[in-house]
Coordinates of N, CA and C in Angstrom, one line a residue:
M1 N 1.0 -1.2 0.0 CA -0.2 -0.3 0.0 C 0.8 1.2 -0.3
K2 N 0.6 2.2 -0.8 CA 1.3 3.6 -0.6 C 0.3 4.7 -0.7
C3 N 0.5 5.5 0.0 CA -1.0 6.4 0.4 C -0.7 7.8 0.2
V4 N -1.6 8.5 -0.4 CA -1.3 9.9 -0.6 C -2.4 10.9 0.0
L5 N -2.2 11.9 0.6 CA -3.0 12.1 2.0 C -3.3 13.9 0.8
L6 N -4.8 14.2 0.6 CA -5.2 15.1 -0.1 C -5.5 16.3 0.7
G7 N -4.3 17.3 0.5 CA -4.6 18.5 1.5 C -4.2 18.2 2.8
A8 N -3.3 19.1 3.3 CA -2.8 19.2 4.8 C -2.8 20.6 5.0
G9 N -4.1 21.0 5.1 CA -4.4 22.2 6.0 C -4.5 21.9 7.1
G10 N -5.7 22.5 8.2 CA -6.1 22.3 9.4 C -6.7 20.7 9.4
H11 N -7.8 20.3 8.7 CA -8.3 19.1 8.7 C -7.4 18.0 8.3
G12 N -6.7 18.4 7.1 CA -5.4 17.2 6.9 C -4.2 17.2 7.9
R13 N -4.1 18.1 8.9 CA -2.7 17.7 10.0 C -4.0 16.7 11.2
V14 N -4.9 17.2 11.1 CA -5.8 16.7 12.0 C -5.6 14.5 11.8
L15 N -5.9 14.5 10.2 CA -5.7 13.6 9.7 C -4.4 12.5 10.1
L16 N -3.6 13.6 9.7 CA -1.7 13.0 9.7 C -1.6 12.5 11.6
E17 N -2.3 13.2 12.1 CA -2.1 12.7 13.4 C -2.8 11.7 14.0
A18 N -4.1 11.6 13.5 CA -5.1 10.6 13.5 C -4.2 9.2 13.2
R19 N -3.9 9.1 11.8 CA -3.5 8.2 11.6 C -2.0 7.6 11.7
L20 N -1.4 8.7 12.3 CA 0.1 8.8 12.6 C 0.8 9.0 10.9
P21 N 1.8 10.0 10.9 CA 2.5 10.4 9.7 C 3.0 9.2 9.0
Q22 N 3.3 8.1 9.7 CA 4.2 7.1 8.8 C 3.4 6.3 8.1
T23 N 1.6 6.7 7.9 CA 1.0 5.9 7.5 C 0.8 6.8 5.8
F24 N 1.2 8.0 6.0 CA 1.2 8.6 4.3 C 2.6 8.7 3.6
D25 N 2.4 8.2 2.5 CA 3.9 8.4 1.3 C 4.4 9.5 1.4
A26 N 3.0 10.4 0.9 CA 3.1 11.9 0.3 C 2.0 12.5 0.5
I27 N 1.6 13.8 0.3 CA 0.7 14.8 0.4 C 0.8 15.6 -1.2
L28 N -0.7 15.7 -1.4 CA -0.5 16.8 -2.5 C -1.4 18.1 -1.5
D29 N -1.1 19.2 -1.9 CA -1.4 20.4 -1.2 C -0.9 21.6 -2.5
T30 N -1.8 22.4 -2.7 CA -2.0 23.6 -3.6 C -0.5 24.8 -2.9
R31 N -0.4 24.8 -1.5 CA -0.1 26.2 -1.6 C 1.3 26.1 -1.8
P32 N 2.0 26.9 -2.6 CA 3.5 27.3 -3.1 C 4.3 27.2 -2.4
G33 N 5.4 26.4 -2.5 CA 6.3 26.5 -1.6 C 6.2 25.5 -0.5
L34 N 5.2 24.7 -0.4 CA 4.9 23.9 0.7 C 6.1 22.4 0.0
Q35 N 7.1 22.0 1.1 CA 7.8 21.2 0.9 C 7.5 19.7 2.1
E36 N 7.0 20.0 2.9 CA 6.7 18.9 3.7 C 5.9 19.1 4.9
V37 N 4.9 18.1 5.9 CA 4.2 18.5 6.7 C 4.4 17.4 7.3
A38 N 5.0 17.3 8.7 CA 5.2 16.6 9.8 C 6.1 15.2 9.3
G39 N 7.1 15.8 8.5 CA 8.0 14.8 7.8 C 7.4 13.9 6.8
V40 N 6.3 14.3 6.1 CA 5.8 13.2 5.0 C 6.0 14.7 3.8
P41 N 6.6 14.4 2.5 CA 6.7 15.3 1.7 C 5.9 15.5 0.7
V42 N 5.7 16.6 0.4 CA 4.6 17.6 -0.5 C 5.1 17.3 -1.5
L43 N 4.4 16.2 -2.5 CA 5.1 16.4 -4.1 C 4.6 17.8 -4.7
G44 N 3.2 18.1 -4.7 CA 2.8 19.4 -5.4 C 1.4 19.2 -5.0
G45 N 0.6 19.9 -6.3 CA -0.9 20.4 -6.1 C -1.4 18.9 -6.6
D46 N -3.0 19.5 -7.3 CA -3.7 18.5 -7.1 C -3.7 17.9 -8.5
D47 N -3.1 18.9 -9.8 CA -2.8 18.9 -11.0 C -2.1 17.3 -10.9
L48 N -1.5 16.6 -10.2 CA -0.4 15.6 -10.3 C -1.2 14.4 -9.6
L49 N -3.0 14.7 -9.6 CA -3.3 13.5 -8.8 C -3.9 12.2 -10.1
P50 N -3.5 12.5 -11.7 CA -4.2 11.7 -12.5 C -2.6 10.5 -12.8
D51 N -1.6 11.2 -12.3 CA -0.8 10.6 -12.4 C 0.0 9.4 -11.3
L52 N -0.8 9.7 -10.5 CA -0.1 9.1 -9.1 C 0.1 7.5 -8.7
A53 N -1.2 7.0 -9.9 CA -1.2 5.3 -10.0 C 0.0 4.8 -10.5
A54 N 0.5 5.7 -11.7 CA 1.3 5.1 -12.6 C 2.8 5.2 -11.6
R55 N 2.8 6.2 -10.4 CA 3.8 6.3 -9.8 C 4.0 5.4 -8.5
G56 N 2.9 4.4 -8.5 CA 3.1 3.3 -7.5 C 2.3 3.5 -6.4
F57 N 1.1 4.7 -6.2 CA 0.4 4.9 -5.2 C -0.8 4.1 -5.3
T58 N -1.5 3.9 -4.3 CA -2.6 2.6 -4.4 C -3.9 3.3 -3.8
H59 N -3.4 4.2 -2.6 CA -4.6 4.7 -1.9 C -4.7 5.8 -1.8
F60 N -5.9 7.1 -1.3 CA -5.8 8.1 -0.6 C -6.6 8.4 0.6
V61 N -6.3 9.9 0.7 CA -7.3 9.9 2.2 C -7.4 11.4 1.8
V62 N -8.6 11.9 1.8 CA -9.1 13.3 1.5 C -8.6 14.1 2.6
G63 N -8.1 15.1 2.7 CA -7.4 15.8 3.7 C -7.8 17.0 3.7
L64 N -9.4 17.6 3.1 CA -10.0 18.6 2.5 C -11.0 18.8 3.5
G65 N -11.2 19.6 5.0 CA -12.9 19.8 5.4 C -13.8 20.8 4.5
S66 N -14.3 20.7 5.4 CA -15.6 21.8 4.6 C -16.1 22.4 5.9
T67 N -16.8 24.0 5.9 CA -17.3 24.7 6.5 C -19.1 24.9 6.2
A68 N -19.1 24.6 5.0 CA -20.7 24.6 4.7 C -21.2 24.0 3.6
D69 N -20.1 23.9 2.5 CA -20.4 23.2 1.3 C -19.5 22.2 1.3
T70 N -19.7 20.8 1.1 CA -19.4 19.7 1.0 C -18.7 19.3 -0.6
T71 N -19.3 20.2 -1.6 CA -19.3 19.7 -3.1 C -17.5 19.5 -3.1
A72 N -16.8 20.2 -2.7 CA -15.3 19.9 -2.9 C -14.6 19.1 -2.2
R73 N -15.2 18.3 -1.2 CA -14.6 17.2 -0.5 C -15.0 16.0 -1.7
A74 N -16.3 16.0 -2.0 CA -16.8 15.2 -2.9 C -16.1 15.0 -4.1
H75 N -15.9 16.0 -5.0 CA -15.1 16.4 -6.3 C -13.7 15.8 -6.3
L76 N -13.1 16.1 -5.2 CA -11.9 15.8 -4.9 C -11.8 14.2 -4.6
F77 N -12.5 13.5 -3.6 CA -13.1 12.1 -3.7 C -12.9 11.1 -5.1
Q78 N -13.9 12.0 -6.1 CA -14.1 11.6 -7.3 C -13.1 11.2 -8.3
A79 N -12.5 12.3 -8.0 CA -11.3 12.7 -9.0 C -10.2 11.4 -8.6
A80 N -9.8 11.2 -7.3 CA -9.1 10.5 -6.7 C -9.5 9.0 -7.4
V81 N -10.6 8.8 -7.2 CA -10.8 7.4 -7.6 C -10.9 7.5 -8.9
D82 N -11.3 8.4 -10.1 CA -11.1 8.0 -11.2 C -9.6 8.1 -11.7
A83 N -8.9 8.4 -10.5 CA -7.4 8.3 -11.0 C -6.9 6.7 -10.8
G84 N -7.8 6.2 -10.3 CA -7.7 4.2 -10.1 C -6.5 4.6 -8.4
L85 N -7.2 5.2 -7.6 CA -6.9 5.0 -6.5 C -8.0 4.7 -5.6
T86 N -7.9 3.8 -4.5 CA -9.0 3.6 -3.4 C -9.2 4.1 -2.1
P87 N -10.2 4.7 -1.4 CA -10.2 5.3 -0.5 C -9.7 4.7 0.7
L88 N -9.0 5.1 1.5 CA -8.7 4.7 3.0 C -9.6 5.5 4.1
A89 N -10.1 4.3 4.6 CA -10.6 5.1 5.8 C -9.7 5.6 6.8
V90 N -10.3 6.3 7.8 CA -9.7 6.6 9.1 C -10.4 6.9 10.1
L91 N -9.7 5.9 11.2 CA -10.8 5.8 12.3 C -9.6 5.9 13.5
H92 N -10.4 7.5 14.3 CA -9.3 7.7 15.4 C -9.3 6.6 16.5
P93 N -8.0 6.2 17.1 CA -7.9 4.8 18.8 C -9.1 5.3 19.5
T94 N -9.9 6.8 19.7 CA -10.7 7.1 20.5 C -11.6 7.3 20.5
A95 N -12.3 6.8 18.8 CA -13.5 6.9 18.4 C -14.1 5.5 18.7
W96 N -15.6 5.3 18.8 CA -16.6 4.4 18.9 C -17.5 3.8 17.8
V97 N -16.9 3.0 17.3 CA -18.1 2.4 15.8 C -18.4 1.0 16.2
S98 N -20.3 1.0 16.5 CA -20.6 -0.6 16.7 C -20.1 -1.5 15.7
P99 N -20.3 -2.5 16.5 CA -19.9 -3.8 15.5 C -20.8 -4.0 14.1
S100 N -22.1 -3.5 14.5 CA -23.4 -3.8 13.7 C -23.2 -2.3 12.6
A101 N -22.5 -1.4 12.8 CA -22.6 -0.2 11.8 C -21.8 -0.6 11.0
R102 N -22.0 0.2 9.4 CA -21.9 -0.4 8.4 C -21.2 1.3 7.6
L103 N -19.8 1.2 7.3 CA -19.3 2.5 7.0 C -18.6 2.0 5.6
G104 N -19.2 3.3 5.0 CA -18.5 3.2 3.2 C -17.1 3.6 3.4
E105 N -16.7 3.3 1.5 CA -15.7 3.8 1.5 C -15.2 5.2 2.1
G106 N -13.8 5.2 2.5 CA -13.4 6.3 2.9 C -13.8 7.2 4.2
C107 N -14.3 6.6 4.8 CA -15.4 7.8 5.8 C -14.2 7.8 6.7
Q108 N -14.4 8.6 7.6 CA -13.6 9.4 8.4 C -14.3 9.7 9.8
I109 N -13.6 9.0 11.1 CA -14.2 9.0 12.3 C -13.3 9.5 13.2
L110 N -13.6 10.6 13.8 CA -12.5 11.4 14.5 C -12.3 11.4 15.8
A111 N -11.4 11.7 16.6 CA -11.4 11.6 18.0 C -13.0 12.0 19.0
R112 N -13.1 10.7 19.5 CA -14.6 10.7 20.3 C -15.4 10.6 20.0
A113 N -15.4 10.4 18.7 CA -16.6 10.2 17.4 C -17.5 9.4 18.1
V114 N -18.8 8.9 17.8 CA -19.8 7.4 18.1 C -20.6 7.3 17.1
V115 N -20.3 6.3 16.3 CA -21.2 5.8 15.4 C -21.9 4.3 16.0
N116 N -23.3 4.5 16.3 CA -23.7 3.5 17.2 C -24.6 2.6 16.4
T117 N -24.9 1.6 16.9 CA -25.7 0.4 16.9 C -26.8 0.4 15.5
G118 N -26.3 -0.3 14.2 CA -27.1 -0.4 13.1 C -27.2 1.1 12.3
A119 N -26.1 1.2 12.2 CA -26.0 3.1 11.7 C -25.0 2.7 10.7
V120 N -25.5 3.2 9.1 CA -25.5 3.2 7.9 C -24.7 4.4 7.3
L121 N -23.1 4.3 7.0 CA -22.8 5.5 6.2 C -22.2 5.5 5.0
G122 N -22.4 6.3 4.4 CA -22.1 6.2 2.8 C -20.6 6.3 2.8
A123 N -20.2 6.7 1.4 CA -18.4 6.6 1.2 C -18.1 8.6 1.4
N124 N -17.0 8.6 2.0 CA -16.7 9.7 2.2 C -17.5 10.6 3.4
V125 N -17.8 9.7 4.1 CA -18.5 10.2 5.4 C -17.8 11.1 6.7
L126 N -17.7 12.2 6.9 CA -16.8 12.6 7.9 C -17.5 13.0 9.4
V127 N -17.0 12.4 9.9 CA -17.7 12.7 11.6 C -16.7 13.0 12.1
N128 N -17.0 14.2 12.5 CA -16.0 14.9 13.1 C -15.8 14.6 14.6
T129 N -14.7 15.6 15.5 CA -14.5 15.2 16.8 C -15.8 15.3 17.2
A130 N -16.0 14.2 18.8 CA -17.1 14.2 19.3 C -18.3 14.3 18.8
A131 N -18.7 14.2 17.3 CA -20.0 14.0 16.4 C -20.6 12.9 17.0
V132 N -21.6 12.8 17.2 CA -22.7 11.1 17.6 C -23.7 11.0 16.2
V133 N -23.2 9.8 15.9 CA -24.4 9.4 14.9 C -25.1 8.1 15.8
E134 N -26.4 8.4 16.3 CA -27.1 7.3 17.1 C -27.5 6.0 16.2
H135 N -27.9 5.5 17.2 CA -28.6 4.0 16.4 C -29.4 4.2 15.2
D136 N -29.4 3.3 14.3 CA -30.2 3.1 12.9 C -30.3 4.1 12.2
S137 N -29.2 5.2 12.2 CA -29.4 6.4 11.7 C -28.5 5.8 10.0
E138 N -28.9 6.5 9.1 CA -28.4 6.3 7.7 C -27.8 7.7 7.2
I139 N -26.9 7.6 6.8 CA -26.3 9.1 6.0 C -25.7 8.6 4.8
G140 N -26.2 9.9 3.8 CA -25.6 9.5 2.6 C -24.0 9.9 2.2
D141 N -23.9 9.8 0.8 CA -22.4 10.0 0.7 C -21.9 11.4 0.7
H142 N -20.7 11.6 1.1 CA -20.1 12.8 1.4 C -21.0 13.6 2.4
V143 N -21.4 13.2 3.4 CA -21.9 14.5 4.5 C -20.9 14.7 5.1
H144 N -20.8 15.8 5.8 CA -19.9 16.3 6.9 C -20.6 16.7 8.2
L145 N -20.2 15.9 9.5 CA -20.9 15.9 10.6 C -19.9 16.9 11.4
A146 N -20.3 18.0 11.9 CA -19.0 19.0 12.3 C -18.9 18.5 14.0
S147 N -17.8 18.9 14.4 CA -17.5 18.6 15.7 C -18.4 18.9 16.9
G148 N -19.1 17.9 17.4 CA -20.1 18.0 18.5 C -21.5 17.9 18.1
A149 N -21.5 17.7 16.7 CA -22.9 17.5 16.3 C -23.5 16.1 16.8
L150 N -24.8 16.0 16.5 CA -25.6 15.0 17.4 C -27.2 14.6 16.5
L151 N -26.9 13.6 16.2 CA -27.7 13.0 15.2 C -28.6 11.9 16.2
C152 N -29.9 12.2 16.3 CA -30.7 10.8 17.6 C -30.7 9.7 16.7
G153 N -31.5 8.7 17.2 CA -31.6 7.7 16.5 C -32.7 7.8 15.4
G154 N -32.2 6.9 14.5 CA -33.0 6.7 13.1 C -33.2 8.0 12.3
V155 N -32.3 8.8 12.3 CA -32.4 9.9 11.2 C -32.0 9.7 10.0
R156 N -32.4 10.2 9.2 CA -32.1 9.9 7.7 C -31.5 11.5 6.9
V157 N -29.8 11.5 6.6 CA -29.7 12.3 6.3 C -28.9 12.0 4.7
G158 N -29.3 13.0 3.5 CA -29.3 12.8 1.8 C -27.6 13.2 1.9
A159 N -27.6 13.0 0.6 CA -25.7 12.8 0.3 C -25.4 14.1 0.4
G160 N -24.5 14.5 0.9 CA -23.5 15.9 0.5 C -24.0 16.9 1.6
A161 N -25.0 16.6 2.6 CA -25.5 17.5 3.6 C -24.2 17.9 4.5
H162 N -24.4 18.9 5.3 CA -23.3 19.4 6.2 C -24.4 19.5 7.3
I163 N -23.8 19.2 8.3 CA -24.6 19.1 9.8 C -23.4 20.1 10.7
G164 N -23.6 21.3 11.4 CA -23.0 22.5 11.7 C -22.3 21.7 13.3
A165 N -21.2 22.5 13.6 CA -20.7 22.3 14.8 C -22.2 22.4 16.2
G166 N -22.0 21.3 16.8 CA -22.8 21.5 18.1 C -24.6 21.4 17.7
A167 N -25.0 21.1 16.2 CA -26.4 21.0 15.9 C -26.7 19.5 16.6
V168 N -28.0 19.6 16.9 CA -28.7 18.4 17.1 C -29.9 18.1 16.4
V169 N -30.3 17.1 15.8 CA -31.2 16.7 15.1 C -32.0 15.4 15.6
R170 N -33.2 15.8 16.1 CA -34.2 15.1 16.9 C -34.4 14.0 16.0
Q171 N -35.0 12.6 17.0 CA -34.7 11.1 16.5 C -35.9 11.2 15.3
G172 N -35.6 10.2 14.2 CA -36.5 10.0 13.1 C -36.8 11.1 12.1
L173 N -35.9 12.0 12.0 CA -36.1 13.0 11.2 C -35.6 12.9 9.8
Q174 N -35.8 13.5 8.8 CA -35.0 13.4 7.7 C -34.2 14.7 6.8
I175 N -33.0 14.6 6.7 CA -32.6 15.9 6.2 C -32.1 15.7 4.7
G176 N -32.4 16.6 3.5 CA -32.4 16.5 2.4 C -31.0 16.6 2.0
A177 N -31.1 15.9 0.9 CA -29.5 15.9 0.4 C -29.0 17.4 -0.1
G178 N -27.8 17.8 0.2 CA -27.4 19.2 0.2 C -27.7 20.2 1.1
A179 N -28.7 19.8 2.3 CA -29.0 20.7 2.9 C -28.0 20.8 4.2
L180 N -28.0 22.5 4.6 CA -27.1 22.8 5.8 C -27.8 23.1 7.3
I181 N -27.3 22.5 8.1 CA -27.9 22.9 9.4 C -26.8 23.7 10.0
G182 N -27.0 24.8 10.4 CA -26.4 25.5 11.0 C -25.4 25.3 12.2
A183 N -24.6 25.9 12.9 CA -24.1 25.4 14.2 C -24.9 25.8 15.1
G184 N -25.1 24.8 16.1 CA -25.7 25.1 17.3 C -27.2 25.1 17.1
A185 N -27.9 24.7 15.5 CA -29.0 24.3 15.8 C -29.6 23.0 16.2
V186 N -31.0 23.3 16.3 CA -32.0 22.5 16.9 C -32.8 22.1 16.1
V187 N -32.8 20.8 15.5 CA -33.8 20.5 14.4 C -35.1 19.5 14.6
V188 N -36.1 20.0 14.7 CA -37.4 19.2 15.7 C -38.3 18.9 14.5
R189 N -37.8 19.2 12.4 CA -38.9 18.8 11.5 C -37.9 18.5 10.6
D190 N -38.3 17.8 9.5 CA -37.8 17.4 8.5 C -37.4 18.6 8.1
V191 N -35.9 18.6 7.0 CA -35.1 19.5 6.3 C -35.2 19.3 4.9
P192 N -35.7 19.7 3.8 CA -35.9 19.7 2.7 C -34.6 19.8 1.9
A193 N -34.1 19.0 0.9 CA -33.0 18.9 0.1 C -32.3 20.4 -0.6
G194 N -31.4 20.9 -0.2 CA -31.0 22.0 -0.3 C -31.0 23.2 0.3
A195 N -32.0 23.0 1.5 CA -32.6 23.9 2.4 C -31.6 24.6 3.4
R196 N -31.5 25.7 3.9 CA -30.5 25.9 4.8 C -31.2 26.7 6.0
V197 N -31.1 26.0 7.4 CA -31.6 26.2 8.7 C -30.8 26.2 10.0
A198 N -31.3 27.1 10.4 CA -30.4 27.8 12.0 C -31.3 28.1 13.0
G199 N -30.7 27.8 14.3 CA -31.5 28.2 15.2 C -32.4 27.6 16.3
V200 N -32.8 28.0 17.0 CA -33.5 27.1 18.1 C -34.4 27.6 18.5
P201 N -35.9 26.7 17.6 CA -35.6 25.6 17.3 C -35.2 26.3 15.9
A202 N -34.9 25.3 14.9 CA -34.0 25.9 13.3 C -35.1 26.1 12.4
R203 N -35.0 27.2 12.0 CA -36.3 27.9 10.6 C -35.0 28.2 9.9
P204 N -35.7 28.2 8.1 CA -35.1 28.4 7.2 C -34.3 29.9 7.2
L205 N -33.1 29.9 6.5 CA -32.3 31.0 6.7 C -32.9 32.2 5.6

């Protein structure tokens, strides 16, 4: 296995520590003049991605986070797959993932996060620091649960949604694809696809 980290900003550095730097053989990062991070060499920018398989790379980890829009993470993930690389999961040693949970390719479960009984996560889902996915919830591809977010039991989240830091989603609700839940929101009713809500209780922005 030869693995590349795609991006070494704030989120990328968290992943370096979560998996330990020796897991990664190289980094792609667009910042000019950056030569190494935590002892891992930076090869150059994302334009090198199509050539990595020919250079012996087999796996990748998306090192890009998101603050409201998950499309950049999704595009980077797909570009790496199209380049012939396989997504590698990141599971922090302090995270809890139920044995009955199912994780898609390239999921990232960070420090003190919980993925509970019967939960199903799609590809490239980011469950950030201390976020919780409760029992029987289903999370679509490329969703980002920001730090401290809480999904109660049986919540359904559509692909590409962003659940802000500290937000709470009541049990059994549906969050549509591409929706944005603002930081600290308390969601007590379904949220349509593409909607942006915030507040307590959450209302459309």
